[in-house]
Short mmCIF file of C-alpha atoms in Angstrom, two decimals:
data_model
loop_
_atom_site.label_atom_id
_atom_site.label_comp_id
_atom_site.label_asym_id
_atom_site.label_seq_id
_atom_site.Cartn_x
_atom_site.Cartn_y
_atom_site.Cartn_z
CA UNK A 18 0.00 0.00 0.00
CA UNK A 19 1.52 3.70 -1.15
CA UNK A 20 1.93 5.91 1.43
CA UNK A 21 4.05 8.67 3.41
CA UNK A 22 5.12 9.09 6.65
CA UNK A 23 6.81 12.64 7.80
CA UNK A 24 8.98 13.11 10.71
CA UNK A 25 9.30 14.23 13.11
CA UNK A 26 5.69 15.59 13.88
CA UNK A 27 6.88 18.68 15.69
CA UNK A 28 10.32 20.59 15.36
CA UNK A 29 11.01 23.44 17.12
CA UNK A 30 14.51 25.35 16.77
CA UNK A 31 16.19 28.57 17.35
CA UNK A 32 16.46 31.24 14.72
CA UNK A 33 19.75 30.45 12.80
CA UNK A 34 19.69 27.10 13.83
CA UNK A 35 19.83 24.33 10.42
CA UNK A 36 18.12 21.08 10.78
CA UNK A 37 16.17 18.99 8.11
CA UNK A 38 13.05 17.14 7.69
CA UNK A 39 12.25 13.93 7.20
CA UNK A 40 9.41 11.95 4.91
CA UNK A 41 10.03 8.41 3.91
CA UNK A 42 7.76 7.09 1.06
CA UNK A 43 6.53 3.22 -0.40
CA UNK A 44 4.91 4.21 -3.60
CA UNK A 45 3.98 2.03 -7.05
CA UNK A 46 6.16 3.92 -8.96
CA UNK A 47 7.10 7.10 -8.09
CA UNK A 48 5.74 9.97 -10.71
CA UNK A 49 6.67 12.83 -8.44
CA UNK A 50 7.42 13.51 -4.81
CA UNK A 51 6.06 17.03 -3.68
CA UNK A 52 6.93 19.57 -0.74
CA UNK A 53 4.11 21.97 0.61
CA UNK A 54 4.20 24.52 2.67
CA UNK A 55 0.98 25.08 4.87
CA UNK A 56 0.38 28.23 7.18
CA UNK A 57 -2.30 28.20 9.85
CA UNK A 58 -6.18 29.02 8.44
CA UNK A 59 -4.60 28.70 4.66
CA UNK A 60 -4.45 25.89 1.76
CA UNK A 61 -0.83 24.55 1.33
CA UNK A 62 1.77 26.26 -0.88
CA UNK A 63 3.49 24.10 -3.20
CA UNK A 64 7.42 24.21 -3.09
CA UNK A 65 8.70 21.65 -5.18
CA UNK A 66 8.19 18.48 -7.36
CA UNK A 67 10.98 16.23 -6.95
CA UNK A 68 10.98 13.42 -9.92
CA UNK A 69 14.35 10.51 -9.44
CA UNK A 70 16.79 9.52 -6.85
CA UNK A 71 20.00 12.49 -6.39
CA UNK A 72 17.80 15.14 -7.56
CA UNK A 73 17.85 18.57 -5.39
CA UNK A 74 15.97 21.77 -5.56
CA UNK A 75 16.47 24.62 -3.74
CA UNK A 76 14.39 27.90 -2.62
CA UNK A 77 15.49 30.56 -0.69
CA UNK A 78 16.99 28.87 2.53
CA UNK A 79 14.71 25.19 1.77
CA UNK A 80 16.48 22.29 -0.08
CA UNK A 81 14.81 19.33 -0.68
CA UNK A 82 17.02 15.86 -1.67
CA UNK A 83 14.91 12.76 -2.93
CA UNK A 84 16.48 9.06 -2.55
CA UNK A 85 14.63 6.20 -3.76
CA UNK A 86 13.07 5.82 0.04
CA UNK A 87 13.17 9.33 1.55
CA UNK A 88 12.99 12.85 0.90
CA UNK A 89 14.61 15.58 3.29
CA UNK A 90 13.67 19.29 3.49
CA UNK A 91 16.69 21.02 5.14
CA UNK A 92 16.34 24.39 6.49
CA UNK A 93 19.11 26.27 6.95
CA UNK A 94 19.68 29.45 9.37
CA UNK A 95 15.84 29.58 9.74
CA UNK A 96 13.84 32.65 10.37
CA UNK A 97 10.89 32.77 12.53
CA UNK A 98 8.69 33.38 9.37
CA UNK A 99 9.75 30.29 8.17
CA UNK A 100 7.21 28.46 10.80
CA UNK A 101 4.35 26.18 9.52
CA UNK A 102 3.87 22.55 8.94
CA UNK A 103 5.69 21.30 6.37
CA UNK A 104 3.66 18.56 4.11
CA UNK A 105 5.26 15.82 1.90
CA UNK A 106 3.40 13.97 -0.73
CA UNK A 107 4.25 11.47 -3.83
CA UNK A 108 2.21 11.00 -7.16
CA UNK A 109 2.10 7.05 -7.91
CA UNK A 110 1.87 5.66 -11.16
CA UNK A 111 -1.99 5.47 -10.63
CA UNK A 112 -1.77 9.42 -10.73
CA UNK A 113 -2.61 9.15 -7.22
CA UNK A 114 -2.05 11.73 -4.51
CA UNK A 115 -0.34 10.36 -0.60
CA UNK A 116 0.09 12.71 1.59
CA UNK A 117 1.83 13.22 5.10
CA UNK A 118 0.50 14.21 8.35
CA UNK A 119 2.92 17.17 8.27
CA UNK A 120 5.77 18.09 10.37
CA UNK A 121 5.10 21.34 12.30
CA UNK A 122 7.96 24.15 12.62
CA UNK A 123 8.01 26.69 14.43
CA UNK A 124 11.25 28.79 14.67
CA UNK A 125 12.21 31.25 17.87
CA UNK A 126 13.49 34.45 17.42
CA UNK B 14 -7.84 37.15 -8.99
CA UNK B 15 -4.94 34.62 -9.33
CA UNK B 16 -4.92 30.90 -8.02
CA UNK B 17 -7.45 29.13 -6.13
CA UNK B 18 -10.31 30.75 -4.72
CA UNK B 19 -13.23 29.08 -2.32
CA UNK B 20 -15.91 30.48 -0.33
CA UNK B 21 -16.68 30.91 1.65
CA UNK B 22 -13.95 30.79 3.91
CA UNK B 23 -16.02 29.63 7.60
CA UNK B 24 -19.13 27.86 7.66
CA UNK B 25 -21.21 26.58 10.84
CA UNK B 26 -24.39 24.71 9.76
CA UNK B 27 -26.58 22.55 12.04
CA UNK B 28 -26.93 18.87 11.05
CA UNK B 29 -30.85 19.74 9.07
CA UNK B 30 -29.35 22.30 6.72
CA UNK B 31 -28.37 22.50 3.37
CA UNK B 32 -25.55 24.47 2.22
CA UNK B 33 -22.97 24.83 -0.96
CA UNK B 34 -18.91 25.29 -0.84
CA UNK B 35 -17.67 27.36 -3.89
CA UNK B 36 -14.11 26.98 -5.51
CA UNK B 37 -13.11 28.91 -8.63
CA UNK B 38 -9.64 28.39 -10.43
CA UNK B 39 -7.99 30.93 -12.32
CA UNK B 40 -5.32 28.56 -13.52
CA UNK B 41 -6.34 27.34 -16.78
CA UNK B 42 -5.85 24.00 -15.44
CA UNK B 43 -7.91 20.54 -16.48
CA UNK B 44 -8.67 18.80 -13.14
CA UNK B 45 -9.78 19.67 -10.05
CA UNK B 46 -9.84 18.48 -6.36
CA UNK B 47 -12.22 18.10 -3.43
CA UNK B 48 -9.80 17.01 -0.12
CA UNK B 49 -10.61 16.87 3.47
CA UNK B 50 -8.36 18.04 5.85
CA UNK B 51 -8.68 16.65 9.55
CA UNK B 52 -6.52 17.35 12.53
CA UNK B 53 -3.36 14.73 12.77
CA UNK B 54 -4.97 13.01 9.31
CA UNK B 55 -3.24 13.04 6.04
CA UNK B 56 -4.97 15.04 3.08
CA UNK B 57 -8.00 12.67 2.52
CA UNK B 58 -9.10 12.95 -1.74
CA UNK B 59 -12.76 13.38 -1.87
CA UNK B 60 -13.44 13.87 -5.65
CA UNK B 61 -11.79 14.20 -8.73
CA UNK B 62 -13.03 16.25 -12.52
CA UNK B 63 -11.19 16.02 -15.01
CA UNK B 64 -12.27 18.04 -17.89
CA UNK B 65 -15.63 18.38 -16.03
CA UNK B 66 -16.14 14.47 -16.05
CA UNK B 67 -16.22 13.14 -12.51
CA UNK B 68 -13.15 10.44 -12.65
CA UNK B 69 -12.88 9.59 -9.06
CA UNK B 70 -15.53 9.41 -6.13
CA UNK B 71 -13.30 8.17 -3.36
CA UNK B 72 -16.05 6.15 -0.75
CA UNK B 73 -17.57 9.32 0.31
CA UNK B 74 -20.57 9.67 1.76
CA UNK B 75 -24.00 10.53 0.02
CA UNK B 76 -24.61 14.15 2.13
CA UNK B 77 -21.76 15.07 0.44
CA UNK B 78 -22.47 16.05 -3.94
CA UNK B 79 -19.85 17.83 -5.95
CA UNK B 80 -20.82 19.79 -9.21
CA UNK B 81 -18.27 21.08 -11.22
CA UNK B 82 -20.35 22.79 -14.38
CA UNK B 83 -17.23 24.08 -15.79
CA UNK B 84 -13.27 23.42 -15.91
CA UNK B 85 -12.97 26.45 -13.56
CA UNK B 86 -15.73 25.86 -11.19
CA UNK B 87 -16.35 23.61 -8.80
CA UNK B 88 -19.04 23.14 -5.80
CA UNK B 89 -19.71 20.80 -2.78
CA UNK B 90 -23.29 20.68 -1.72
CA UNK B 91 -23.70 19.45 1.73
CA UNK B 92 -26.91 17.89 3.67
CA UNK B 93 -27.55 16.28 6.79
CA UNK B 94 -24.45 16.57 7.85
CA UNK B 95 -22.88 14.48 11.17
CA UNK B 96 -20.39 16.58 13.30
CA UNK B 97 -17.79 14.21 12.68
CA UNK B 98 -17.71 16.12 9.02
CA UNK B 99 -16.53 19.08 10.74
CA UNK B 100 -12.65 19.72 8.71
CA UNK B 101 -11.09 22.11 6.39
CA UNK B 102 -12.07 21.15 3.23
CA UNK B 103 -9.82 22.19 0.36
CA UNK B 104 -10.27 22.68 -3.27
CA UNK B 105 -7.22 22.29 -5.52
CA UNK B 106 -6.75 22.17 -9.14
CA UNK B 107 -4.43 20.51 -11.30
CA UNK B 108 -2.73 21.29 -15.51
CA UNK B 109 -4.43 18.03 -16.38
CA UNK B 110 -4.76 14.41 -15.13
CA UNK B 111 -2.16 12.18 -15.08
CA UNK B 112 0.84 14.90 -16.33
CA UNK B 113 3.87 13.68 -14.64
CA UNK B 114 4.98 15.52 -11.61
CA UNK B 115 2.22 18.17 -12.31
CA UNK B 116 1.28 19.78 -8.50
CA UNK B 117 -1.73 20.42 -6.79
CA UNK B 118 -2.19 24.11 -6.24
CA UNK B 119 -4.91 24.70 -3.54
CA UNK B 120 -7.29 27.33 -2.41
CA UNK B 121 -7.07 28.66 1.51
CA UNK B 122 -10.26 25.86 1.86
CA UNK B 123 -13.56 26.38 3.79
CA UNK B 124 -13.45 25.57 7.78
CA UNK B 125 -16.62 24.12 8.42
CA UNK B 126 -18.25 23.28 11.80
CA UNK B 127 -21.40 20.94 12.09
CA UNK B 128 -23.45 21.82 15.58
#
């Protein structure tokens, strides 16, 4: 069965302080792996499609890696507006949507 | 307007009524989304048009009947709802069906409490 598990479910860190996170993925055949950003009392913004194993994308101080299990967001020197949950979801062959349960950040100034 | 757009944005209805959620895309894009969004719960699909063709009805309940009379409209009529429906629902839209890698893009969704 596809589906997507994010961790960790909360993450809170210091502003400046880099960390990355997690969301592992079984999928039948992987069409796309997708990052979301998702503020409170709003739909979620997408950030990226990944598409194959070693691929990166970056935005602003986001990067998101994609191995053939696993994708990591890493955040580095975060600012406080960079707090909200943080979905992950993967497009199956089936052009099926999984998503996460989210990992909520919150950064302190 | 740009994006995704639903209203209305809060809704509290008792379990008798009847009422409508609204979503409008201004994407140009083939397929749109009905999702429910529940506390600590993954992004559960509702309903899929493509093209204005429903393609997917995902085991949802009856009280719940989209309508989507064009590619960049799409509604969610509600009745006798159970309070266990209360969620953010969420419209999103897609380019088409099926593109590879092609992203959701949702609207801010519709809060809605059932008393």
């Amino acid at each position: 069965e596809d589906q997507v598990t994010q961790s960790p479910e909360a993450l809170r860190l210091q502003e400046g302080e880099s960390s990355s996170l997690n969301c592992s993925y079984t999928v039948s055949g992987l069409r796309g792996l997708f990052w979301y950003r998702q503020d409170p009392g709003k739909g979620p913004e997408f950030l990226f499609t990944l598409y194959s194993a070693g691929e990166e994308k970056e935005k602003e101080r986001l990067k998101a890696t994609l191995t053939k299990k696993e994708s990591f967001l890493h955040i580095t020197a975060p600012k406080p507006e960079d707090s909200a949950t943080y979905l992950c979801a993967v497009q199956n062959t089936g052009n099926q949507f999984y998503f996460g349960t989210g990992t909520s950040l919150t950064v302190i100034p | 307007e740009t994006g995704v757009t639903q209203t209305p944005r809060h809704l509290v209805m008792g379990m008798t009524n009847k009422k409508s959620l609204k979503c409008e895309q201004h994407l140009g894009h083939n397929a749109m989304y009905w999702y429910k969004q529940s506390a600590k719960k993954p992004l559960e699909l509702m309903f899929v048009y493509s093209l204005e063709e429903r393609v997917e009805n995902n085991s949802v309940p009856s009280r719940f009947s989209p309508e989507c009379p064009n590619s960049s409209h799409l509604f969610l009529h509600l009745h006798t709802l159970q309070p266990e429906d209360s969620a953010l629902y969420l419209c999103a839209s897609s380019q088409d069906l099926g593109r590879v890698g092609s992203p959701l893009h949702f609207g801010n969704g519709t809060r809605l409490t059932v008393t």
